[in-house]
C-alpha positions as semicolon CSV with decimal commas, in nm:
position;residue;x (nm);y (nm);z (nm)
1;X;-3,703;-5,775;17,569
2;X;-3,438;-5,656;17,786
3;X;-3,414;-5,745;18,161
4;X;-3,268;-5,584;18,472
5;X;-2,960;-5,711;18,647
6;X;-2,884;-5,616;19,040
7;X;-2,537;-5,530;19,078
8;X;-2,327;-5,506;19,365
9;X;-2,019;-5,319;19,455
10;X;-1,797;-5,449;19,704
11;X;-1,533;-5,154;19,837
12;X;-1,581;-4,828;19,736
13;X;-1,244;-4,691;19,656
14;X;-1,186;-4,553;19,341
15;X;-1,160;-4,878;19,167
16;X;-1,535;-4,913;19,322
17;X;-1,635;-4,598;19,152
18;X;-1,481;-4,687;18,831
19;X;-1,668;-5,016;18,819
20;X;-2,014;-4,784;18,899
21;X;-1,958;-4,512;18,643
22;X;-1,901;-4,812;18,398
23;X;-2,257;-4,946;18,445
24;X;-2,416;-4,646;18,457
25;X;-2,258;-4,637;18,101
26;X;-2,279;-4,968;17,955
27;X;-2,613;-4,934;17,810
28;X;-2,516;-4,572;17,597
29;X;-2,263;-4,764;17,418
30;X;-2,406;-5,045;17,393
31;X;-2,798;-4,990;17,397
32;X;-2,793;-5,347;17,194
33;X;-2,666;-5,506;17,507
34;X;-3,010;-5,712;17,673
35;X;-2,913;-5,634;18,051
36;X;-2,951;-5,331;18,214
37;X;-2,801;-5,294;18,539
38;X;-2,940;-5,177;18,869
39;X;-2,718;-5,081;19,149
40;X;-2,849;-5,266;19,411
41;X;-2,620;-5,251;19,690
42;X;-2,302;-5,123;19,777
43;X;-2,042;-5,249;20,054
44;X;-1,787;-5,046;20,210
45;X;-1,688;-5,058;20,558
46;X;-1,503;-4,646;20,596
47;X;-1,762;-4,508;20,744
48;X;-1,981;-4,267;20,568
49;X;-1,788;-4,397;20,205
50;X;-2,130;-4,621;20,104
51;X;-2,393;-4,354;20,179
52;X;-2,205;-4,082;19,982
53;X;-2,200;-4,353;19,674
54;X;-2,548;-4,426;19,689
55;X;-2,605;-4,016;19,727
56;X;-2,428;-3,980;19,397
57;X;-2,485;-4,292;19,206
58;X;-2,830;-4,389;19,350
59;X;-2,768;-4,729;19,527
60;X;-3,084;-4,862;19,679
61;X;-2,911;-4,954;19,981
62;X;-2,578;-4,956;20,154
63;X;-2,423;-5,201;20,411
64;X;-2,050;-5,200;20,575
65;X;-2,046;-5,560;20,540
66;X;-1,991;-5,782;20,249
67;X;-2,143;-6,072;20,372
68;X;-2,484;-5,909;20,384
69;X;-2,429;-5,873;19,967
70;X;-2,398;-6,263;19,955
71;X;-2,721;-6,300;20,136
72;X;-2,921;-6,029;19,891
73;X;-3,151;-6,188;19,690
74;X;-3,193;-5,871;19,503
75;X;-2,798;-5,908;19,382
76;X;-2,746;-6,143;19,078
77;X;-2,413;-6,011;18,983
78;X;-2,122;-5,853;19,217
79;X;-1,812;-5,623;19,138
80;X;-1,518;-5,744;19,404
81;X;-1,316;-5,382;19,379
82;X;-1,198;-5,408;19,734
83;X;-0,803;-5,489;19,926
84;X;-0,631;-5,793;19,731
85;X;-0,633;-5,998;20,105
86;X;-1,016;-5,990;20,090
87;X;-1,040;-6,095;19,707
88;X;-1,073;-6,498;19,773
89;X;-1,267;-6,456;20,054
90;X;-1,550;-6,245;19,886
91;X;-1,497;-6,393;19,539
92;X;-1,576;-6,722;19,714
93;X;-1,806;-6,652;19,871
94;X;-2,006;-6,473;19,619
95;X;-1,979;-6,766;19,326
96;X;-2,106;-6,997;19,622
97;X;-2,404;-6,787;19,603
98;X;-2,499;-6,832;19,234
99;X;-2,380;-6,433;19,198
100;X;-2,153;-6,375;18,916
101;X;-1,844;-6,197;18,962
102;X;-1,636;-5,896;18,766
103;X;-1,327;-5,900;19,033
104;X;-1,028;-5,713;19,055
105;X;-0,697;-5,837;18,956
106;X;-0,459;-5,965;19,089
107;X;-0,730;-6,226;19,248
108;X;-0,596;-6,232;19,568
109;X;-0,240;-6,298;19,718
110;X;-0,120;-6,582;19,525
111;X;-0,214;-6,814;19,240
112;X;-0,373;-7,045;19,501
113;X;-0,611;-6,816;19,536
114;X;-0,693;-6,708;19,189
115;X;-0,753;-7,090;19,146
116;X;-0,977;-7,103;19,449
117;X;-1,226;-6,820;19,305
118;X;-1,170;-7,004;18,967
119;X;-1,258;-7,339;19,106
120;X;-1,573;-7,164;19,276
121;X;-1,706;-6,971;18,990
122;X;-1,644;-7,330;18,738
123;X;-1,838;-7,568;19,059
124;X;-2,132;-7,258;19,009
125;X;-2,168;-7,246;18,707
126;X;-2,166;-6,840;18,697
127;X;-1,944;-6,615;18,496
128;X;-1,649;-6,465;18,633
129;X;-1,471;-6,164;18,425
130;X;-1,122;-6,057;18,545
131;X;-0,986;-5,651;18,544
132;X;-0,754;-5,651;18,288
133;X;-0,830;-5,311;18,161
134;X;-0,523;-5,277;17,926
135;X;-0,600;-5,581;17,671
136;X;-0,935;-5,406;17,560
137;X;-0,788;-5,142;17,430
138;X;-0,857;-5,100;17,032
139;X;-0,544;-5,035;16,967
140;X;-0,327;-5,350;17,189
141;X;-0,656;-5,579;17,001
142;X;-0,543;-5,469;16,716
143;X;-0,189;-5,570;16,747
144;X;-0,250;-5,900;16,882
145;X;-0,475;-5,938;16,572
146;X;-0,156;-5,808;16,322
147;X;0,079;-6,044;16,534
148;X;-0,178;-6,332;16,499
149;X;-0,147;-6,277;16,167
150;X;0,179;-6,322;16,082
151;X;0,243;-5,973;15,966
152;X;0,556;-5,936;16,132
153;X;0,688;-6,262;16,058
154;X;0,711;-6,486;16,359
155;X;0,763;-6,322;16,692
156;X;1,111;-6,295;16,865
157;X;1,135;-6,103;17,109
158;X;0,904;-5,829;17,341
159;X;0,935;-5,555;17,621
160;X;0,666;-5,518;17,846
161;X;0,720;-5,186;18,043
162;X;0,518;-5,029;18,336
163;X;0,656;-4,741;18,484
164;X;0,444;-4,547;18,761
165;X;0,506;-4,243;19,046
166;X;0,245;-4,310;19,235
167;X;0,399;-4,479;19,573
168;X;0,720;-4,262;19,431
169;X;0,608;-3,975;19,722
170;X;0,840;-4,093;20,051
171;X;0,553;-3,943;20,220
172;X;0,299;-4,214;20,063
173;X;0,108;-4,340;20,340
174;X;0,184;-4,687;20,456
175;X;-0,114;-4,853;20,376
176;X;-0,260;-5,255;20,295
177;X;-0,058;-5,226;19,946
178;X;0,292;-5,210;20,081
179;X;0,206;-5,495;20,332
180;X;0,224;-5,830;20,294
181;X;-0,008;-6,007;20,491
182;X;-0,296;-5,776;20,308
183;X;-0,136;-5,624;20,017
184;X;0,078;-5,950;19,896
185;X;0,329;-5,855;19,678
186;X;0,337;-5,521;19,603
187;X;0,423;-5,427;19,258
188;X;0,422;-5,722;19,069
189;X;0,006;-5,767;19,175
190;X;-0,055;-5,427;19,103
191;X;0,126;-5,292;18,779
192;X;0,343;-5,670;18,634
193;X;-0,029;-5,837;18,699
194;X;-0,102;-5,606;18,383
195;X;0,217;-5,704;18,227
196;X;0,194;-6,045;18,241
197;X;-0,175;-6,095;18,110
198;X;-0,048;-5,881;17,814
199;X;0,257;-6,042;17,740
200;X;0,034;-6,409;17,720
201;X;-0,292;-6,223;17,584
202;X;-0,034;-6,100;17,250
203;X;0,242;-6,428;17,285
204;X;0,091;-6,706;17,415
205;X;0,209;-6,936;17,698
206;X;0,537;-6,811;17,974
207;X;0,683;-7,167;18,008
208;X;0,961;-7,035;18,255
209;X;1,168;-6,705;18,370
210;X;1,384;-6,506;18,597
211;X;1,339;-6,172;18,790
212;X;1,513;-5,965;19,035
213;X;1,296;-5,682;19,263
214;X;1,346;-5,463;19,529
215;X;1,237;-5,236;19,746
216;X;1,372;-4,853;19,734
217;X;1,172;-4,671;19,985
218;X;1,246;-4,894;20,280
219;X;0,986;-4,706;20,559
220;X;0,663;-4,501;20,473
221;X;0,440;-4,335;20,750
222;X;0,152;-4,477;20,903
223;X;-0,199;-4,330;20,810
224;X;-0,369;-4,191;21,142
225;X;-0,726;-4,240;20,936
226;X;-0,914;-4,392;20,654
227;X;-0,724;-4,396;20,299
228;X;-0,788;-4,387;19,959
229;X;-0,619;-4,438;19,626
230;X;-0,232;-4,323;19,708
231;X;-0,259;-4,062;20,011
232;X;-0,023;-3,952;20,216
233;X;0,067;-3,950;20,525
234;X;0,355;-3,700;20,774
235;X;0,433;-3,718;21,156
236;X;0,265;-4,057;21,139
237;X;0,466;-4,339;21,274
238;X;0,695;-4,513;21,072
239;X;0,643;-4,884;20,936
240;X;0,866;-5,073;20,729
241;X;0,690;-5,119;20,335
242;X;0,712;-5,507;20,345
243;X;0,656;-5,578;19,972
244;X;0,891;-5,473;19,644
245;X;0,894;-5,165;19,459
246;X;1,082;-5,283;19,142
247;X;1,061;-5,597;18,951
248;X;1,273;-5,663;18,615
249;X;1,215;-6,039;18,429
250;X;1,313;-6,227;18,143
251;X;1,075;-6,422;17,997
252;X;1,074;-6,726;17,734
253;X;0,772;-6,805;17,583
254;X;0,609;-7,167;17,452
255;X;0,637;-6,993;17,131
256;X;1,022;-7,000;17,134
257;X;0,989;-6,639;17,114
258;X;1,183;-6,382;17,434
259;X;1,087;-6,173;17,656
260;X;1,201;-5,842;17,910
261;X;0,910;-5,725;18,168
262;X;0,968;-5,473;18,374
263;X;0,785;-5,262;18,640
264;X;0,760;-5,008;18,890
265;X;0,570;-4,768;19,136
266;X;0,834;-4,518;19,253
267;X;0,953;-4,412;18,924
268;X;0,956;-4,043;18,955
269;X;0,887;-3,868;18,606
270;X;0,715;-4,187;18,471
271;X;0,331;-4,093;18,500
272;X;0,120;-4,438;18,367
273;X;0,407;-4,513;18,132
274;X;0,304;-4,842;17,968
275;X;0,336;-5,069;17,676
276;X;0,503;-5,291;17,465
277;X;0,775;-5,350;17,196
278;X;0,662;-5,674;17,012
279;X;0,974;-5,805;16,739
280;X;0,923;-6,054;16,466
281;X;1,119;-6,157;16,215
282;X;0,998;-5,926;15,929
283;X;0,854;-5,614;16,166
284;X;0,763;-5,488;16,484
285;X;0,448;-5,354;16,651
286;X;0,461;-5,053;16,956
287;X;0,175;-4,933;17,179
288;X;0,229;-4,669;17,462
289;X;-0,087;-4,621;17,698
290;X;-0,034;-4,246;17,687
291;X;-0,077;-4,246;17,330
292;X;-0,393;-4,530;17,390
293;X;-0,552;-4,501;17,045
294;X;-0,178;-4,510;16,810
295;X;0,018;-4,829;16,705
296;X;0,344;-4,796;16,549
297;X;0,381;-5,068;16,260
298;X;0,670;-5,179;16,083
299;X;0,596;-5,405;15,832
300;X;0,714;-5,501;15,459
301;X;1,020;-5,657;15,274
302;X;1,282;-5,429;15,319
303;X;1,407;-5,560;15,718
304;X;1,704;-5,345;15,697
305;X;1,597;-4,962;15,766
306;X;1,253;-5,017;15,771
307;X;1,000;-4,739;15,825
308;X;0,770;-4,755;16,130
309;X;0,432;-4,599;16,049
310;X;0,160;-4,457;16,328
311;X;-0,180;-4,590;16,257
312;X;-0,444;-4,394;16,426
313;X;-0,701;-4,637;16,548
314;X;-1,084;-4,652;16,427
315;X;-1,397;-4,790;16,404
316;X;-1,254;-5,113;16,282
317;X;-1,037;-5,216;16,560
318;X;-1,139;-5,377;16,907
319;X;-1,490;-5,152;17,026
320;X;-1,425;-4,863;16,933
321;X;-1,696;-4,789;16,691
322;X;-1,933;-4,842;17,071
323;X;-1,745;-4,492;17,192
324;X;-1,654;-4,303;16,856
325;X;-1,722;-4,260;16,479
326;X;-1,396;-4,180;16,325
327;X;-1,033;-4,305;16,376
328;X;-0,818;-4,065;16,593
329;X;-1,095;-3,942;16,789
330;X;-0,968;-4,078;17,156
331;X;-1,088;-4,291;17,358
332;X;-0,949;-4,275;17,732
333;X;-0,914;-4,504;18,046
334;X;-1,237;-4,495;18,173
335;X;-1,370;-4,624;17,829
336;X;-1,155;-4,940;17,933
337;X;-1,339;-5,056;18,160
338;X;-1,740;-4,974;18,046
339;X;-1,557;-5,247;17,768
340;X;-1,497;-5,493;18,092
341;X;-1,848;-5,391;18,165
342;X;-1,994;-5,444;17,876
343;X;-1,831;-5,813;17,824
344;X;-1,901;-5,897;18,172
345;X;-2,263;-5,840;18,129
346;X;-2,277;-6,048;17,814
347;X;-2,123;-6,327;17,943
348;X;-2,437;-6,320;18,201
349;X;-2,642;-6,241;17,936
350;X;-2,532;-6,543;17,720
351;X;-2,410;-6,781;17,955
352;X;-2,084;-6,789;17,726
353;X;-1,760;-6,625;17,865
354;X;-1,642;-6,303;17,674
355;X;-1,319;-6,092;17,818
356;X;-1,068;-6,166;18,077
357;X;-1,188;-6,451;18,243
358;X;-1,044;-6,605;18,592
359;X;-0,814;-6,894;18,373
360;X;-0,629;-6,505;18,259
361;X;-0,621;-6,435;18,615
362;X;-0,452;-6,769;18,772
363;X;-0,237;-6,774;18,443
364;X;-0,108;-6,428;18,558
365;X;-0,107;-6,523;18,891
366;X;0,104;-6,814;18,847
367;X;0,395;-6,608;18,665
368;X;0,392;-6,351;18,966
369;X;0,414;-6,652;19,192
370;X;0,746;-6,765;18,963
371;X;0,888;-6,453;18,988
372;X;0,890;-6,418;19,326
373;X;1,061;-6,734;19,355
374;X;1,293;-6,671;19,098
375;X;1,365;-6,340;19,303
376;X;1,396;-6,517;19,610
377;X;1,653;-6,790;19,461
378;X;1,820;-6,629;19,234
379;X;1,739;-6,900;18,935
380;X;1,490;-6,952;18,643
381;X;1,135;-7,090;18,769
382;X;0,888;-7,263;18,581
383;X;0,565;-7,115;18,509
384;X;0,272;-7,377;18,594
385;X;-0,085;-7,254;18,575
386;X;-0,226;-7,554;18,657
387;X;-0,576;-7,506;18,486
């Protein structure tokens, strides 16, 4: 028996469309899965941006308010895809509701407010599944599974990089992401969010660390109408960006082991370069995003010169026997998320959390929040999650 499941999305950039195309997908990969979902309803308040979603992805019904999704009786299950300063509001809202909840990270502004949608989702008693595309990657499960193992000997030391051009422009429009009342930080919730859910999804606990940002292109024009994904803007007025552009942190881990993350969004020649260097005592593991479906692997007796190996990914790592039947056939980024999809809608399904859940999110959260006050002082900071 399988039943239907109305779904909601809540801003319709293209983080909203992403979420769509991954339902509309779910059930081809996994026809096993016993939810199907129905797009019910979608919310965006750009004019004309909700009817030309429901034109293309067949939305019953559109609305350019949010609060009319809380109140549908037809929506059992909501995707939060719109500004960070609107995530605990909505998210909120929304568990209040008894309407589960596949949000966006970085979960709002601050790790108060990750714990406020995690306290709300917990007092529900719905299921809450957190964007943290990169960890479902075959490949980055499979390396957690080889560290877990003790393949490469106990871990030492990692670098966490995430290098990106797209606010690299000077005539990027100045919109919600480079302010702070709306955008929060800037890129440590948008790219070193990412980082540090990876670095505790393949390590374990951050118990404390240090960072220095800072911001390299100072003013950015004002858009003179509605924006999506990185436009730009010229002629416009200009604003000052109010939130950093650069982070770089040392990290220690529960573990005893080390760590170096670093990020960035105006890193011109660096398109989507991410990934990590993971040390241990007798190997190492590497993943780069733009090669998603390779690990390099070092791992034997030798220490001293040792080879490092690519190993093509396959149907025995992670999902990917759900997209393809042979190792080195690729998977890509979209793939990502009908996996966030897919684990969202079995958590629903079974009442039993699978994926990023909202504890990932205020974990993360709490490390950005220690970084910016390790920035701001100039000393180490503690990392407390307080869940």
């Amino acid at each position: 028996m399988v039943d239907t499941l109305g779904v909601a999305v809540v801003g319709f950039g293209w983080m909203g469309r992403v979420h769509t195309q991954a339902y509309a997908r779910v059930r081809h990969h996994y026809p096993q899965l016993p939810l199907v979902p129905e797009l019910a309803t979608v919310a965006e308040e750009v004019p004309g941006r909700a009817a030309e979603a429901a034109a293309q992805f067949g939305f019953a019904s559109t609305t350019r308010d949010w609060r009319e999704v809380v109140a549908d009786p037809r929506v059992k299950a909501v995707s939060i895809t719109a500004p960070n300063f609107l995530h605990r509001e909505i998210g909120v809202a929304m568990a209040e509701a008894g309407k589960h909840i596949w949000i966006e990270k970085p979960v709002g502004l601050t790790a108060e407010d990750a714990r406020a949608v995690a306290d709300a989702v917990a007092e529900a008693g719905v299921q809450g599944a957190v964007g943290f595309n990169y960890r479902n990657a075959p490949a980055v499960e499979a390396a957690r599974e080889l560290i877990a193992s003790g393949e490469i000997g106990t871990v030492t030391h990692v670098r966490i990089r995430l290098f990106s051009d797209y606010a690299a422009h000077p005539e990027g429009a100045l919109t919600w992401r480079y302010e702070r009342e709306r955008g929060g930080s800037g890129v440590l919730g948008d790219l070193a969010s990412h980082g540090a859910d990876l670095a505790r999804h393949l390590l374990g606990d951050i118990t404390s660390l240090t960072a220095d940002t800072a911001i390299f292109l100072p003013e950015r024009a004002r858009p003179t109408g509605a924006t999506a994904g990185h436009s730009r803007a010229s002629g416009g007025e200009l604003g000052p960006v109010e939130n950093e552009d650069y982070v770089n942190c040392l990290l220690r881990f529960a573990s005893g082991a080390r760590g170096v993350l670093e990020a960035c969004r105006v890193s011109v020649g660096e398109q989507n370069n991410y990934g990590f260097e993971v040390h241990g005592t007798k190997g190492a593991v590497f993943w780069d995003f733009r090669r998603m479906n390779e690990l390099g692997i070092s791992r034997g007796t030798t220490y001293q010169d040792q080879a490092v190996t690519t190993v093509y990914v396959g149907p025995g790592h992670g999902e990917f026997a759900a997209f393809q039947p042979g190792a080195a056939n690729a998977m890509g980024y979209d793939d990502l998320k009908v996996i966030e999809a897919y684990r969202f809608l079995r958590s629903v399904a079974e009442g039993t959390p699978h994926g990023a859940t909202l504890a990932d999110a205020v974990h993360s959260a709490a490390a950005l929040d220690a970084m910016a006050r390790s920035a701001s002082s100039g000393a180490w900071a503690d990392v407390a999650a307080g869940t």
